Amino acid sequence: MSHIHLKDVSKKFGDTEVIPPLNLEIKDGEFVVFVGPSGCGKSTLLRLIAGLEDVSSGRILINGEDATEVSPAKRKLAMVFQSYALYPHMTVRKNIAFPLRMAGLSSTEQGKKVEDAAKVLNLSEYLDRKPGQLSGGQRQRVAIGRAIVREPQAFLFDEPLSNLDAALRVGMRVEISELHKRLATTMIYVTHDQIEAMTMADKIVVLQNGRIEQVGTPLDLYRSPLNVFVAGFIGSPKMNIIEGPQASKYKSASIGIRPEHIAISDSTGTWKGTIGVSEQLGSDTFFHVKCEFQDQSITVRAIGGLELAYGQTVFLTPEKEHLHRFDKDGLRIK
Amino acid sequence: MARASSKRSKIINSLIAWTLGLIIFFPILWIIILSFKTEGDAIRSPIAVVISNWTFDNYFVVQDRSDYFKHFYNSVFIALGSTFLGILIAVPASWSMAFVPSKRTRGILLWMLSTKMLPAVGVLYPIYILFIALGILDSRIGLVVVLMLMNLPIIVWMLYTYFREIPEEILEASRMDGAGLREEILFVLAPMALPGIASTVLLNIILAWNEAFWTLNLTAAKAAPLTAFIASYSSPEGLFYAKLSAASVMAIAPILIMGWFSQKQLVRGLTFGAVK
Amino acid sequence: MSTQQSRSAAKVMLAPAVVLLMAWMLVPLSMTLYFSFKKYLPLRGGDLGWVGFDNYTRFVSSSSFWPAIGTTLLIVGGVLFITVTLGILFSLLLNQPFWGQGIVRIMFIAPFFVMPTVSGLVWKNMFMDPVNGFFAHLSRAFGSEPIQWLSQESILSLTIILSWQWLPFATLILLTAIQSLDSEQIEAAEMDGARLLGRFWFIIIPHLARAITIVILIQTIFLLAIFAEIFVTTAGAFGTKTLTYLIFQRVLESQNVGLGSAGGVYAIILANIIAIFLMRIVGKNLSD
Ligand SMILES: Nc1ncnc2c1ncn2[C@@H]1O[C@H](COP(=O)(O)OP(=O)(O)OP(=O)(O)O)[C@@H](O)[C@H]1O
Ligand SMILES: [Mg+2]
């Protein structure tokens, strides 16, 4: 239903350029995730698309039409805020109906759509409560309900799950993904949690200091990060980055190897090191191995239950086919 | 040990507080008592006053002789009118400054405050002749306008401090939901700020009701509110204590009740948010 | 948020308030300034031409000027002294636990809601009247001659009336300030062995300093402008003519508008000097 195109969009607050000119295309029905460290401009970019902030330069096209000057109320986009931003003086029913009321729907139509949305989101029992009487997860659902009733061109989410506890977060993550499958509406989702990004996205946009570092599917980003920043940001635990003579051996300024792509042995291997902290997760074990060529320890993923004593000497062998090579500017060497 | 001494200090505190409270409140209590006495009894010694017969007559006499309710109505009209008009002008202004602040916001707020501090007597004559020129001397409309202007800075300030406590994201959410500026203010901001708006309204009614410079100087028989009506007792004929008391009680009762509800917000309003 | 749209909407919505207040300030003010440089007697010839600073010098050299300044200072100073001292004591008292706090608090703040004309007349007649007043009855009960309050002790009388009206204001604001004092801070001081008086001087008073300053500044501005209380009690007789009242008489009673306007300009300057201090405090509060 909608296709969003940012053309040379930039944003300045006063004299500081938070987002240098960037281009981005979001296709109809795509689930796009913006990730990046705190302060990199994710929210700002989302708010530019929403129309809550003016662009300093560039154009925003929605379905091919120039929406740069269109007010947020008229862009037909729905937004779910980090704080949920529910109307505290209205009941859940009124909250969800609000966009419909603004669109001038009759109250019977409003009622029907609200009931439908409530059923989908398991909110039917709570329709006559005020937001203050709901749990965090329920509030989150109300915010989503308010977004879906009006059948927007696209959904914008700004870290919608960051105020929820870990268990709830996983559940809501799945619910939002299902919602996307069912509605097949474009969704733009901001998070700084790379697991959310990996699990939900059709397309991930990695941002740093307002610049787009890489755009691609989760697996693209995992398999062939374009630079050291993306390599370090995507994947958990982080990719190990090794510099110096060990990297030179591979004719690169630095090399990267993910913890899951290193074999650990007590007798032979490429790198010698000693076991530091080990983290037993049950399914996996993570070892932090201290090697003499590197101050930072190297993280290694091994099968669950493997026990190696602190200080024990081990040997690590990186899998050649999963080794990432970067030049002195941190860019990937093909 | 701590318990016993705190119990005793509570008794002592209560005694002192009640005694002082009664002394402070006594003048009001006294006119309430006098208002239920006959004129003859009202000028007798305090003990004689208290034990004399009670009567409701004064309240009726005040109305019959001096058309009390006309003045009461004037007061209501002026207080409500100036408050309503003030709120109407201040809500958009406060919205602007609270949610779209600019470099000048702070300056504008302080400047507004400074207009409130202008001594009225300094501009008495200009206002007086302007009123004559505009034909609004001794009219309710004229007073509504003057009192509105006089209290506008306080209204703007109070609303501003209340609006600032409302998270901006909620207003943004309403914008995303398709609300225009009018709907945003009417359906989202105003209901959320309702407690703040209510206390602003209350304080402003109190201030307008009790205003006694412009109401005395710009009215005569027609538009005189209670402040001016009561002032006419300063040169009375014959015995008047009981009637003055009855008129006074009726004049202050509504405000006492309102003031009671708005004690907390009063401080914020009267100190421009500097003491919370 | 600030999009171009919302910024221009904000300008439009702010405009009425700003324009109205601007007019309310500038129009009468410039008229006052204009008159102050004229000999202007509406009932005796009207506009008699420009006189330069004549009105300004005549206003301060008239025989009523310095007495009016003295009266103003006495009344304002007296009321400030009484309301601040008692206000501190009362607010400390009201902050203690006792029975019937709600009712007592209402009794304490009630005078503030009494309209100035009522309080002036009630005190003048029912309390200070030398024949039928409450105080006169009391004096006679103790066998002494009643005091002629408003004629012989006129300034004291007005100070009492105004203090009664403004004490609730001071008490209420100081009470609010005290309630924001961390009780832990007091307890810590108690643990440190600070005695009652020590706690009062070294913790409570410094904490209240800001609130006291605000009370003083705001009350000063209002007290300089008091009018109705004098109007209904002494009408400026018996040495109760304050600066405000003097100007009022010049303008409306003797219809010497030029002279009164010059006085008005003095009053405005005086109020502004105090206002600057108040705005400093309020402005500081605005930025944090
Ligand atoms: N209204 C504003 N005025 C000035 N600077 C701003 C404004 N809003 C955001 N910024 C700055 O722009 C940068 C990007 O902010 P933004 O909120 O987009 O970050 P973010 O990626 O969403 O971070 P987070 O993950 O912490 O939410 C930050 O450096 C921030 O300080
Ligand atoms: Mg953000």
PDB file of C-alpha atoms in Angstrom, chain B residues 23-170:
ATOM      1  CA  ILE B  23      -8.023  34.832  66.819  1.00  0.00           C
ATOM      2  CA  ILE B  24      -7.152  35.209  63.142  1.00  0.00           C
ATOM      3  CA  PHE B  25     -10.566  34.032  62.084  1.00  0.00           C
ATOM      4  CA  PHE B  26     -12.401  36.024  64.733  1.00  0.00           C
ATOM      5  CA  PRO B  27     -13.259  39.134  62.663  1.00  0.00           C
ATOM      6  CA  ILE B  28     -15.016  36.933  60.142  1.00  0.00           C
ATOM      7  CA  LEU B  29     -16.728  34.934  62.834  1.00  0.00           C
ATOM      8  CA  TRP B  30     -17.824  38.158  64.471  1.00  0.00           C
ATOM      9  CA  ILE B  31     -19.527  39.571  61.394  1.00  0.00           C
ATOM     10  CA  ILE B  32     -21.244  36.243  60.856  1.00  0.00           C
ATOM     11  CA  ILE B  33     -22.660  36.579  64.368  1.00  0.00           C
ATOM     12  CA  LEU B  34     -23.544  40.259  63.929  1.00  0.00           C
ATOM     13  CA  SER B  35     -25.326  39.547  60.675  1.00  0.00           C
ATOM     14  CA  PHE B  36     -27.909  37.536  62.617  1.00  0.00           C
ATOM     15  CA  LYS B  37     -28.638  40.271  65.185  1.00  0.00           C
ATOM     16  CA  THR B  38     -30.867  43.303  65.140  1.00  0.00           C
ATOM     17  CA  GLU B  39     -29.202  46.675  64.558  1.00  0.00           C
ATOM     18  CA  GLY B  40     -29.904  47.619  68.143  1.00  0.00           C
ATOM     19  CA  ASP B  41     -28.267  44.519  69.535  1.00  0.00           C
ATOM     20  CA  ALA B  42     -25.329  44.657  67.160  1.00  0.00           C
ATOM     21  CA  ILE B  43     -23.762  47.689  68.837  1.00  0.00           C
ATOM     22  CA  ARG B  44     -23.986  46.343  72.368  1.00  0.00           C
ATOM     23  CA  SER B  45     -21.106  44.843  74.291  1.00  0.00           C
ATOM     24  CA  PRO B  46     -19.748  41.541  72.934  1.00  0.00           C
ATOM     25  CA  ILE B  47     -21.369  39.357  75.577  1.00  0.00           C
ATOM     26  CA  ALA B  48     -24.693  41.086  75.198  1.00  0.00           C
ATOM     27  CA  VAL B  49     -24.426  40.610  71.447  1.00  0.00           C
ATOM     28  CA  VAL B  50     -23.863  36.898  71.716  1.00  0.00           C
ATOM     29  CA  ILE B  51     -26.735  36.248  74.116  1.00  0.00           C
ATOM     30  CA  SER B  52     -29.231  38.452  72.286  1.00  0.00           C
ATOM     31  CA  ASN B  53     -31.862  37.027  69.953  1.00  0.00           C
ATOM     32  CA  TRP B  54     -31.000  35.737  66.510  1.00  0.00           C
ATOM     33  CA  THR B  55     -32.685  36.940  63.343  1.00  0.00           C
ATOM     34  CA  PHE B  56     -32.493  36.472  59.606  1.00  0.00           C
ATOM     35  CA  ASP B  57     -33.972  39.870  58.857  1.00  0.00           C
ATOM     36  CA  ASN B  58     -30.777  41.635  57.806  1.00  0.00           C
ATOM     37  CA  TYR B  59     -30.311  39.430  54.827  1.00  0.00           C
ATOM     38  CA  PHE B  60     -33.730  40.439  53.507  1.00  0.00           C
ATOM     39  CA  VAL B  61     -33.372  44.088  54.441  1.00  0.00           C
ATOM     40  CA  VAL B  62     -30.099  44.390  52.554  1.00  0.00           C
ATOM     41  CA  GLN B  63     -31.761  43.145  49.414  1.00  0.00           C
ATOM     42  CA  ASP B  64     -34.909  45.277  49.775  1.00  0.00           C
ATOM     43  CA  ARG B  65     -33.196  48.519  50.568  1.00  0.00           C
ATOM     44  CA  SER B  66     -30.226  48.442  48.275  1.00  0.00           C
ATOM     45  CA  ASP B  67     -30.906  45.918  45.581  1.00  0.00           C
ATOM     46  CA  TYR B  68     -28.093  43.743  46.829  1.00  0.00           C
ATOM     47  CA  PHE B  69     -28.475  41.134  44.138  1.00  0.00           C
ATOM     48  CA  LYS B  70     -27.884  43.569  41.357  1.00  0.00           C
ATOM     49  CA  HIS B  71     -24.410  44.144  42.743  1.00  0.00           C
ATOM     50  CA  PHE B  72     -23.958  40.474  43.424  1.00  0.00           C
ATOM     51  CA  TYR B  73     -24.851  39.788  39.827  1.00  0.00           C
ATOM     52  CA  ASN B  74     -22.380  42.446  38.683  1.00  0.00           C
ATOM     53  CA  SER B  75     -19.643  40.758  40.687  1.00  0.00           C
ATOM     54  CA  VAL B  76     -20.484  37.368  39.249  1.00  0.00           C
ATOM     55  CA  PHE B  77     -20.614  38.757  35.736  1.00  0.00           C
ATOM     56  CA  ILE B  78     -17.314  40.570  36.054  1.00  0.00           C
ATOM     57  CA  ALA B  79     -15.474  37.738  37.772  1.00  0.00           C
ATOM     58  CA  LEU B  80     -16.719  35.017  35.453  1.00  0.00           C
ATOM     59  CA  GLY B  81     -16.554  37.154  32.335  1.00  0.00           C
ATOM     60  CA  SER B  82     -12.997  38.303  32.866  1.00  0.00           C
ATOM     61  CA  THR B  83     -11.917  34.787  33.795  1.00  0.00           C
ATOM     62  CA  PHE B  84     -13.563  33.186  30.797  1.00  0.00           C
ATOM     63  CA  LEU B  85     -12.127  35.740  28.413  1.00  0.00           C
ATOM     64  CA  GLY B  86      -8.727  35.448  30.020  1.00  0.00           C
ATOM     65  CA  ILE B  87      -8.688  31.656  29.720  1.00  0.00           C
ATOM     66  CA  LEU B  88      -9.767  31.900  26.107  1.00  0.00           C
ATOM     67  CA  ILE B  89      -6.812  34.109  25.282  1.00  0.00           C
ATOM     68  CA  ALA B  90      -4.314  32.440  27.607  1.00  0.00           C
ATOM     69  CA  VAL B  91      -4.796  28.794  26.620  1.00  0.00           C
ATOM     70  CA  PRO B  92      -3.448  29.227  23.075  1.00  0.00           C
ATOM     71  CA  ALA B  93      -0.700  31.537  24.286  1.00  0.00           C
ATOM     72  CA  SER B  94       0.400  29.096  26.963  1.00  0.00           C
ATOM     73  CA  TRP B  95       0.234  26.212  24.518  1.00  0.00           C
ATOM     74  CA  SER B  96       2.585  28.119  22.238  1.00  0.00           C
ATOM     75  CA  MET B  97       5.106  28.897  24.907  1.00  0.00           C
ATOM     76  CA  ALA B  98       4.982  25.500  26.597  1.00  0.00           C
ATOM     77  CA  PHE B  99       5.181  23.326  23.497  1.00  0.00           C
ATOM     78  CA  VAL B 100       6.824  25.473  20.857  1.00  0.00           C
ATOM     79  CA  PRO B 101       9.352  27.359  22.932  1.00  0.00           C
ATOM     80  CA  SER B 102      11.658  29.749  21.176  1.00  0.00           C
ATOM     81  CA  LYS B 103      14.518  31.956  22.190  1.00  0.00           C
ATOM     82  CA  ARG B 104      12.052  34.661  23.086  1.00  0.00           C
ATOM     83  CA  THR B 105       9.704  32.610  25.282  1.00  0.00           C
ATOM     84  CA  ARG B 106      11.470  33.357  28.527  1.00  0.00           C
ATOM     85  CA  GLY B 107      11.612  37.047  27.737  1.00  0.00           C
ATOM     86  CA  ILE B 108       7.934  37.169  26.856  1.00  0.00           C
ATOM     87  CA  LEU B 109       6.934  35.401  30.055  1.00  0.00           C
ATOM     88  CA  LEU B 110       8.928  37.779  32.208  1.00  0.00           C
ATOM     89  CA  TRP B 111       7.670  40.766  30.313  1.00  0.00           C
ATOM     90  CA  MET B 112       4.087  39.630  30.866  1.00  0.00           C
ATOM     91  CA  LEU B 113       4.841  39.389  34.541  1.00  0.00           C
ATOM     92  CA  SER B 114       6.234  42.877  34.568  1.00  0.00           C
ATOM     93  CA  THR B 115       2.977  44.302  33.205  1.00  0.00           C
ATOM     94  CA  LYS B 116       1.256  42.819  36.247  1.00  0.00           C
ATOM     95  CA  MET B 117       3.488  44.872  38.482  1.00  0.00           C
ATOM     96  CA  LEU B 118       2.611  48.188  36.965  1.00  0.00           C
ATOM     97  CA  PRO B 119       0.928  50.240  39.704  1.00  0.00           C
ATOM     98  CA  ALA B 120      -2.648  50.817  38.636  1.00  0.00           C
ATOM     99  CA  VAL B 121      -2.726  54.323  40.020  1.00  0.00           C
ATOM    100  CA  GLY B 122      -0.018  55.285  37.552  1.00  0.00           C
ATOM    101  CA  VAL B 123      -2.394  54.757  34.666  1.00  0.00           C
ATOM    102  CA  LEU B 124      -5.636  55.672  36.403  1.00  0.00           C
ATOM    103  CA  TYR B 125      -6.370  58.830  34.484  1.00  0.00           C
ATOM    104  CA  PRO B 126      -5.607  57.478  31.000  1.00  0.00           C
ATOM    105  CA  ILE B 127      -7.836  54.470  31.605  1.00  0.00           C
ATOM    106  CA  TYR B 128     -10.486  56.738  33.060  1.00  0.00           C
ATOM    107  CA  ILE B 129     -10.653  59.013  30.033  1.00  0.00           C
ATOM    108  CA  LEU B 130     -10.309  56.104  27.621  1.00  0.00           C
ATOM    109  CA  PHE B 131     -13.333  54.575  29.299  1.00  0.00           C
ATOM    110  CA  ILE B 132     -15.251  57.816  28.916  1.00  0.00           C
ATOM    111  CA  ALA B 133     -14.212  58.097  25.295  1.00  0.00           C
ATOM    112  CA  LEU B 134     -15.287  54.541  24.593  1.00  0.00           C
ATOM    113  CA  GLY B 135     -18.512  54.988  26.553  1.00  0.00           C
ATOM    114  CA  ILE B 136     -17.764  52.076  28.861  1.00  0.00           C
ATOM    115  CA  LEU B 137     -17.364  53.925  32.138  1.00  0.00           C
ATOM    116  CA  ASP B 138     -19.631  52.296  34.721  1.00  0.00           C
ATOM    117  CA  SER B 139     -20.274  49.316  32.482  1.00  0.00           C
ATOM    118  CA  ARG B 140     -19.749  45.658  33.235  1.00  0.00           C
ATOM    119  CA  ILE B 141     -18.060  45.056  29.897  1.00  0.00           C
ATOM    120  CA  GLY B 142     -15.450  47.692  30.633  1.00  0.00           C
ATOM    121  CA  LEU B 143     -14.577  46.063  33.935  1.00  0.00           C
ATOM    122  CA  VAL B 144     -14.491  42.609  32.371  1.00  0.00           C
ATOM    123  CA  VAL B 145     -11.874  43.849  29.929  1.00  0.00           C
ATOM    124  CA  VAL B 146      -9.757  45.664  32.498  1.00  0.00           C
ATOM    125  CA  LEU B 147      -9.766  42.832  35.015  1.00  0.00           C
ATOM    126  CA  MET B 148      -9.044  40.334  32.268  1.00  0.00           C
ATOM    127  CA  LEU B 149      -6.015  42.327  31.166  1.00  0.00           C
ATOM    128  CA  MET B 150      -4.906  42.787  34.734  1.00  0.00           C
ATOM    129  CA  ASN B 151      -4.966  39.070  35.485  1.00  0.00           C
ATOM    130  CA  LEU B 152      -3.936  37.756  32.075  1.00  0.00           C
ATOM    131  CA  PRO B 153      -0.263  37.461  33.058  1.00  0.00           C
ATOM    132  CA  ILE B 154      -1.163  35.294  36.038  1.00  0.00           C
ATOM    133  CA  ILE B 155      -3.423  33.096  33.945  1.00  0.00           C
ATOM    134  CA  VAL B 156      -0.802  32.644  31.256  1.00  0.00           C
ATOM    135  CA  TRP B 157       1.830  31.857  33.842  1.00  0.00           C
ATOM    136  CA  MET B 158      -0.222  29.326  35.699  1.00  0.00           C
ATOM    137  CA  LEU B 159      -1.362  27.562  32.544  1.00  0.00           C
ATOM    138  CA  TYR B 160       2.187  27.592  31.248  1.00  0.00           C
ATOM    139  CA  THR B 161       3.499  25.827  34.334  1.00  0.00           C
ATOM    140  CA  TYR B 162       0.698  23.259  34.179  1.00  0.00           C
ATOM    141  CA  PHE B 163       1.114  22.621  30.452  1.00  0.00           C
ATOM    142  CA  ARG B 164       4.807  22.074  30.876  1.00  0.00           C
ATOM    143  CA  GLU B 165       4.028  19.050  33.009  1.00  0.00           C
ATOM    144  CA  ILE B 166       2.190  17.344  30.172  1.00  0.00           C
ATOM    145  CA  PRO B 167       4.359  15.009  28.103  1.00  0.00           C
ATOM    146  CA  GLU B 168       4.730  16.306  24.606  1.00  0.00           C
ATOM    147  CA  GLU B 169       4.600  12.805  23.135  1.00  0.00           C
ATOM    148  CA  ILE B 170       0.903  12.607  23.917  1.00  0.00           C
TER     149      ILE B 170
END
